XYZ file of C-alpha atoms in Angstrom:
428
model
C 80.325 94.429 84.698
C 81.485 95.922 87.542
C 85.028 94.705 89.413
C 82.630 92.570 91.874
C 80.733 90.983 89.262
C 84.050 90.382 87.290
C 85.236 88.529 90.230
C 81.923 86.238 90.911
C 82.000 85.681 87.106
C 85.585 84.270 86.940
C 84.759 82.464 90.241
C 81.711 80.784 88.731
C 82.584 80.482 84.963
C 85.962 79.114 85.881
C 87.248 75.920 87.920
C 88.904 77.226 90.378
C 91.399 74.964 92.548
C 91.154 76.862 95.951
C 87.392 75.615 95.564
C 87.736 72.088 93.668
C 91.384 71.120 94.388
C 93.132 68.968 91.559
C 89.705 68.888 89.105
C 90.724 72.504 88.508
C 94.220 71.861 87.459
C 95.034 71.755 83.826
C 97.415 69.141 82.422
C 98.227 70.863 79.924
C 99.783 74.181 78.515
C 97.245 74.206 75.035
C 95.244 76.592 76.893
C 98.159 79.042 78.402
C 99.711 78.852 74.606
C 96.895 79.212 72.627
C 95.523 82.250 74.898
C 98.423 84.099 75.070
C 99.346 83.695 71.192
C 95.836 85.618 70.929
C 97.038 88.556 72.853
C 100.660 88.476 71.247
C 102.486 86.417 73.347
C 103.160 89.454 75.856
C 105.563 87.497 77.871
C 108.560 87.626 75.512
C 108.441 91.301 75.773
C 110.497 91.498 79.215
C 112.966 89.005 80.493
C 111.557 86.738 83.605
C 112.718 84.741 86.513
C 110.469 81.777 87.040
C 110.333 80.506 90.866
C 108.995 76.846 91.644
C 109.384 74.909 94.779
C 107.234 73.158 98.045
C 107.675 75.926 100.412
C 109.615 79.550 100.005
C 108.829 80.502 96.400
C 106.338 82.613 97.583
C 108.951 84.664 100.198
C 112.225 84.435 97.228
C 109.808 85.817 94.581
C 109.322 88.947 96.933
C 112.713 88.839 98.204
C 113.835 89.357 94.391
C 111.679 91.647 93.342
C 112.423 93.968 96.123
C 116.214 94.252 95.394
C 115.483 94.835 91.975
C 113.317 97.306 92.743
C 115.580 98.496 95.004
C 118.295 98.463 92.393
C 115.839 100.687 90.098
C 114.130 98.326 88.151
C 110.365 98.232 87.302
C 109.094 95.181 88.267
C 106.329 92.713 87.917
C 105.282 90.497 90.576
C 102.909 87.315 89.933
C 101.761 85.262 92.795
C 98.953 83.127 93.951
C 97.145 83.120 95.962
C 95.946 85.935 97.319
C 95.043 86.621 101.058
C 92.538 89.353 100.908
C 92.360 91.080 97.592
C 92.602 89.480 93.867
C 94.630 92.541 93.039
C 97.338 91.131 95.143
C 98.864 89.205 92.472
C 100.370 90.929 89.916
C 101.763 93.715 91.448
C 104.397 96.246 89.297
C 106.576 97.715 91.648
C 104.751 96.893 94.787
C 101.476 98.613 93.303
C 98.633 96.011 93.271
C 96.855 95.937 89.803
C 93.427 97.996 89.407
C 90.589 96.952 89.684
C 89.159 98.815 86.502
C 92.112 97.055 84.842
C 90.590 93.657 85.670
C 86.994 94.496 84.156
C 88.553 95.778 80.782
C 90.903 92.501 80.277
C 87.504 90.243 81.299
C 85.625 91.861 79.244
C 88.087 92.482 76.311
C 88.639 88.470 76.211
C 85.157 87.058 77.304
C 84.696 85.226 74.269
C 87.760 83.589 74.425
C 86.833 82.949 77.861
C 83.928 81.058 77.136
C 85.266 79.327 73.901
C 88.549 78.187 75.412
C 87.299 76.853 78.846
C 90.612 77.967 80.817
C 90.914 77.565 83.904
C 90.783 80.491 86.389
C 94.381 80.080 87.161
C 95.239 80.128 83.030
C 93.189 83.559 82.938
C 95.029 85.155 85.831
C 98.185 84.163 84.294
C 97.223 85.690 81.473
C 96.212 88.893 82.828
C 99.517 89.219 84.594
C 101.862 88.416 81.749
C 99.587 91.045 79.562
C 100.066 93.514 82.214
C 103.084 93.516 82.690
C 103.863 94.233 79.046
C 101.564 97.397 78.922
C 103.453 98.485 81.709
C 106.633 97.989 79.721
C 108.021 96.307 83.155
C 111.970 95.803 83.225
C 111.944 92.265 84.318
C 108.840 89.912 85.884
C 109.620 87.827 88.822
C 107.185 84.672 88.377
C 105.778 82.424 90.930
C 104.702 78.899 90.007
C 101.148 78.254 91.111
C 101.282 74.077 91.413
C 104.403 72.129 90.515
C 106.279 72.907 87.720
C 105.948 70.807 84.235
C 102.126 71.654 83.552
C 102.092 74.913 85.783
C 100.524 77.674 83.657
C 103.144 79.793 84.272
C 105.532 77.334 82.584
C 105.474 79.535 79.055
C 107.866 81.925 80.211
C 111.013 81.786 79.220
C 113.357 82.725 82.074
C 116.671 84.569 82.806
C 116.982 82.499 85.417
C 114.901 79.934 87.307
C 114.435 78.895 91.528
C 113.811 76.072 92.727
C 113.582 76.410 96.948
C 112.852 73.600 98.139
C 110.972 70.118 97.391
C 108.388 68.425 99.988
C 104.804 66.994 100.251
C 102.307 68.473 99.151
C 99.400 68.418 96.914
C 100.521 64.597 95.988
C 97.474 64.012 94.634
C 98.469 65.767 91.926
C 102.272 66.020 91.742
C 103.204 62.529 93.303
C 103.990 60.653 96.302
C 107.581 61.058 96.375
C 109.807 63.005 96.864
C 111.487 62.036 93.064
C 108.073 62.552 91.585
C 107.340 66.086 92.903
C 110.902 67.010 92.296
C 110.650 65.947 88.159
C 107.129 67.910 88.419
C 109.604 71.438 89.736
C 112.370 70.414 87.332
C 109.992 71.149 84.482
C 110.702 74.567 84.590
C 114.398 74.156 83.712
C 114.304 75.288 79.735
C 117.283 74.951 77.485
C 121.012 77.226 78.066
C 119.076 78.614 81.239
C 120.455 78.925 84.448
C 118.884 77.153 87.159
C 119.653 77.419 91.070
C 118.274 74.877 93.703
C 118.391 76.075 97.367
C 118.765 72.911 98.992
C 119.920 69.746 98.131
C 118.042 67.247 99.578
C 119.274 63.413 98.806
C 115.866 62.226 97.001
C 115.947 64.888 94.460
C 119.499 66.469 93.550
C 119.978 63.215 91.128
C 116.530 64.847 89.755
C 117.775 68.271 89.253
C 121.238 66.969 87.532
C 119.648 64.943 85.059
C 117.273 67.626 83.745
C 119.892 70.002 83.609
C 122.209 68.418 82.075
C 119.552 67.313 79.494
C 118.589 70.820 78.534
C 122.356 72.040 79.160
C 120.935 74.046 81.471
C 123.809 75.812 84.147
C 122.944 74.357 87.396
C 123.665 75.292 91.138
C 123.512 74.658 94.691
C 122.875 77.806 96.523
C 123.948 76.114 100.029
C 127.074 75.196 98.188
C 128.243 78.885 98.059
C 125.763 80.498 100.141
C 125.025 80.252 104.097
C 122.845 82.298 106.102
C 121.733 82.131 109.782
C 120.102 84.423 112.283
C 122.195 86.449 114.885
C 118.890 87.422 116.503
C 115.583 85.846 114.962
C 113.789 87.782 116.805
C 115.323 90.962 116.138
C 115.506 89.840 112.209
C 118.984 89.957 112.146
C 120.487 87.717 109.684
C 124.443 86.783 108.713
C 125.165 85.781 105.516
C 128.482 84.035 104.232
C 129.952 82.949 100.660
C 132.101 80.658 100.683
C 133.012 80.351 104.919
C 134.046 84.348 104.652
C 131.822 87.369 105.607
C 129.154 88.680 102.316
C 126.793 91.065 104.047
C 126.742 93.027 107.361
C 124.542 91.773 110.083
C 120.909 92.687 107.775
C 117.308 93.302 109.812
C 115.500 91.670 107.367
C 111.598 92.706 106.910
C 110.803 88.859 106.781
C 111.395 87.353 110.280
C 110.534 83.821 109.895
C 113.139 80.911 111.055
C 112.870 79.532 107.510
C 114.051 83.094 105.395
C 117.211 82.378 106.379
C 116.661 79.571 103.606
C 115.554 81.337 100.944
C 117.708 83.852 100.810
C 120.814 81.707 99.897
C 118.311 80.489 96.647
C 117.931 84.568 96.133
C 121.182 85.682 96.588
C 122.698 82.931 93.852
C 120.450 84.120 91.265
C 121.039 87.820 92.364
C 124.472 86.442 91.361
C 123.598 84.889 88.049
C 122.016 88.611 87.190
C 124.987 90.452 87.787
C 127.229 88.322 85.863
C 125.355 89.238 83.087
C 125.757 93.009 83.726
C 122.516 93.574 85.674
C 123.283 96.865 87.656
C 122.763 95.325 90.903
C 124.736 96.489 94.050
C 125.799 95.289 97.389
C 123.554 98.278 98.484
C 120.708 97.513 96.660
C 120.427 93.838 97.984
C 120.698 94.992 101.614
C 118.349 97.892 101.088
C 116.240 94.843 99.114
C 116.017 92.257 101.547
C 115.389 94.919 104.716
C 112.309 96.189 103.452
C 111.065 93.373 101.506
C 107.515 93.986 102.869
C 107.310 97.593 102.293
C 108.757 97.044 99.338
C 106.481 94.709 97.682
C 103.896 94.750 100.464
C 103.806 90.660 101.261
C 101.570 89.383 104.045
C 101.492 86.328 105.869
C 105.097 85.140 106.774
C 105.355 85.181 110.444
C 103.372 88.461 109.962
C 103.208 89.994 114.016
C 99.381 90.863 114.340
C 99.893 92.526 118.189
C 102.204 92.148 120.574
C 99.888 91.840 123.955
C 98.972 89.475 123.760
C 101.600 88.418 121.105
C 99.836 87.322 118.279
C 101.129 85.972 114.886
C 99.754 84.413 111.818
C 102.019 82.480 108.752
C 100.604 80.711 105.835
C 102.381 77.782 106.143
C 100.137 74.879 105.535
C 102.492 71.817 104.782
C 104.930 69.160 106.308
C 108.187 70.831 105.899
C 106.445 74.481 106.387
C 104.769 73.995 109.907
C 107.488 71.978 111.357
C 109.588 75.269 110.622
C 106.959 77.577 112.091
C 106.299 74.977 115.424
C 109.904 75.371 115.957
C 109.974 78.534 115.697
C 106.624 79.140 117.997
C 107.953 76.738 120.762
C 111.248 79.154 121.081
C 109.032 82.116 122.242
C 108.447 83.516 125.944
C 105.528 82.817 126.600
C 102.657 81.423 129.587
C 99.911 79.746 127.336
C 99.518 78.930 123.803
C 96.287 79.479 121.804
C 96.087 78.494 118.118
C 93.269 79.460 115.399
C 93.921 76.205 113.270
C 92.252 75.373 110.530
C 92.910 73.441 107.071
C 91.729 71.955 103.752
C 89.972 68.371 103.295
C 92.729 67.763 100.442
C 95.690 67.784 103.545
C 97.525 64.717 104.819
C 96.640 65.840 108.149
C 98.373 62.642 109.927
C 101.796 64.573 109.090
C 100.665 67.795 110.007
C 98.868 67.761 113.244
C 101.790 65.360 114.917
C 104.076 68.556 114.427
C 101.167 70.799 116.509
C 101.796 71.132 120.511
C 99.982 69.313 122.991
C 99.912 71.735 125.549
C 98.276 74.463 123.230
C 94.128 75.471 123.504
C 93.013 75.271 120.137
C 90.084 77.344 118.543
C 88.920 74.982 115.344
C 87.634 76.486 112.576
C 86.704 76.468 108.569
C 87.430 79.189 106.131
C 84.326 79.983 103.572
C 84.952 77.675 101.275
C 83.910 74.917 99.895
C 87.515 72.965 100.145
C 87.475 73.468 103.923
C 87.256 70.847 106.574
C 84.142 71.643 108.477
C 85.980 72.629 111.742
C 84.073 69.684 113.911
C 85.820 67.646 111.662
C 89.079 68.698 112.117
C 88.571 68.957 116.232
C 87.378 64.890 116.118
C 90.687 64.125 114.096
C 92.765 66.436 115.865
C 91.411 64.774 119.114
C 93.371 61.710 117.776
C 96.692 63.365 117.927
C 95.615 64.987 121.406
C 94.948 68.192 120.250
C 92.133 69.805 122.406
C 90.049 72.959 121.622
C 86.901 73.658 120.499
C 85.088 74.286 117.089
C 84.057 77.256 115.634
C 81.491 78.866 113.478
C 83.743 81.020 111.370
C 87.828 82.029 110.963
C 87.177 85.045 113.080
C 84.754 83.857 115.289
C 87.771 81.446 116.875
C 89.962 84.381 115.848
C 88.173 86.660 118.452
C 87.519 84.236 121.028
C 91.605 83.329 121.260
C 91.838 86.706 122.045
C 89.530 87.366 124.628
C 90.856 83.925 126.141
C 94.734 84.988 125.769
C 96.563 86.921 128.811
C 98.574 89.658 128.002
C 101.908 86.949 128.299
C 100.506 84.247 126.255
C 100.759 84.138 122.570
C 98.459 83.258 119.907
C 98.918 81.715 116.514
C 96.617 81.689 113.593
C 97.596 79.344 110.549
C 97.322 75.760 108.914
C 96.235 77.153 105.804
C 96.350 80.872 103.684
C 92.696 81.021 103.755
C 92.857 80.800 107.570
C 94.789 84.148 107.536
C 92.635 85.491 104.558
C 89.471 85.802 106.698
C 91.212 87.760 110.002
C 90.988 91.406 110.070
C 94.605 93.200 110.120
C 96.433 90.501 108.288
């Protein structure tokens, strides 16, 4: 097969969440264990730091792997999902995975494939973790795809694990609390392993002691130690302190979103954790780590500037506790008129989302090619509830295009409400 066919057969052979939602997700780890067993377990070959959480895990397992590359390290990157490539996640040292390498692990395990029924998450997981171990990586930074317990990823066994931070989202699956989701991302705590949490939120620190203390498990608060805050957002100039006193110099961090400043208290704590136990790690290397995170590892998405006349920026964020960070953030700029590409999936509680949306934008509606989408008319009529006004568009970049023909040179445009918004608009 060729690296397009691979693709449309995994697509096709496989269930696939970004196309079902929750009748793709496995409740089990059977499948994870059993395939990777076959291909001699590959992930106890390099130590690994597992990252779960709602929002941020995406940004901290970048921000990680780019001070430890920065510190020397070869390192292994696994995230989901991807914006415009499938090579995009697993990544060793920034350096997408290629293609050819794809066809030859598809084809190698086919029968299995077939036999075993995984899902297409449990392959890609499986790809990664075999990767990385014929690359003889250093360490693997791993990012949870959905929850915790049950995630595939969940057969590592970690240096260290990160939880960011715990709100709704996908509670179809993981719950309708915030207790439930929270026991879902505790399931990645494992036995003697240090864990860090980077917020404490009231509903689910009780959650976090319990497990730990039940697998004896080290835990901490990052925000107990850590603080960091923006001198200049939009300069990306961030101030971090440790314990009330000075830690870094002013840093201009790569990642320029309001909500970094966040994640990088979870990052820095486990940074922490690694150098305790003699990981050559320097003050140097996490400054030169966290200022060229996206060069570094090459991440997309995060309050990712597009152009600047008209000022144009796109961000993945696609939940509660995400877009009320990136509204904030988008009501702070200069600006005459707003225009926002929104669109989202059928799966979303969109009654807490769209509330969180200004009035006073023009909105361009629109579906991503897929078949989880809401058909953009759709989301218009129930946006029209919340008194959201726009029109509806064919495709992504059809209301993409028309924002900015519409947009003056002072008005800024936003594209977002879900990744595969930004996957399907050229230059992300």
């Amino acid at each position: 097969m060729t690296y397009e066919q691979t693709l449309d057969y995994l697509y096709k052979q496989l269930p696939i969440f970004q196309n079902i939602g929750g009748k793709a997700f496995n409740a089990s780890l059977d499948n994870i264990c059993r395939f990777c067993a076959h291909l001699g377990n590959p992930h106890t070959q390099y130590p690994t730091l597992h990252i779960a959480g709602t929002n941020g895990k995406g940004s901290s397992s970048h921000l990680l792997a780019a001070v430890l590359q920065a510190a020397g390290y070869k390192v292994g990157l696994y995230t989901s999902p991807h914006l415009k490539s499938f090579t995009e996640r697993i990544r060793v040292n920034g350096q997408a995975i290629a293609p050819a390498q794809i066809v030859a692990f598809v084809q190698r395990y086919q029968t299995q494939i077939e036999s075993w029924n995984p899902s297409f998450f449990e392959v890609t997981v499986a790809m990664a973790l075999d990767y990385f171990a014929q690359q003889k990586v250093d360490v693997a930074v791993i990012e949870v795809g959905l929850g915790g317990r049950l995630d595939a990823t969940n057969i590592v066994t970690p240096e260290a694990c990160l939880i960011t931070n715990i709100s709704f989202d996908h509670q179809q699956i993981l719950g309708n609390t915030l207790t439930a989701i929270a026991k879902e991302k505790a399931g990645i705590i494992k036995l003697n392993t240090p864990v860090v949490i980077g917020e404490r939120q009231t509903e689910t620190t009780p959650v976090f002691e319990t497990t730990s203390q039940q697998h004896e498990a080290p835990l901490y608060f990052a925000q107990d130690e850590y603080f960091s805050e923006w001198a200049d957002v939009t300069q990306g100039k961030l101030m971090v302190k440790k314990n009330g006193k000075p830690f870094l110099p002013e840093i201009n961090m790569s990642l320029k979103g309001n909500y970094q400043a966040k994640n990088v208290n979870g990052v820095l704590k486990i940074l922490e954790i690694l150098q305790n136990r003699d990981w050559q790690i320097t003050q140097e290397h996490i400054i030169e780590g966290l200022q060229n995170t996206v060069e570094l590892t090459q991440l997309k998405g995060r309050w990712q500037v597009l152009k600047k006349a008209p000022l144009t920026i796109c961000d993945t964020a696609h939940n509660e506790a995400g877009l009320r960070q990136v509204m904030a953030q988008l009501q702070q700029l200069p600006r005459q008129q707003l225009h926002i590409v929104l669109g989202a999936m059928a799966d979303k509680v969109l009654d807490k989302i769209l509330p969180l949306f200004p009035i006073e934008a023009t909105y361009y509606f629109c579906a991503p090619a897929m078949p989880r989408a809401m058909e953009a008319h759709k989301l218009k009529q129930v946006a029209a509830g919340f008194e959201l006004r726009g029109v509806a568009y064919a495709s992504v970049m059809e209301a993409y295009t028309q924002a900015q023909s519409q947009a003056q040179i002072n008005d800024v445009v936003f594209a977002g409400g879900s990744t595969f918004v930004l996957a399907e608009i050229e230059g992300v």
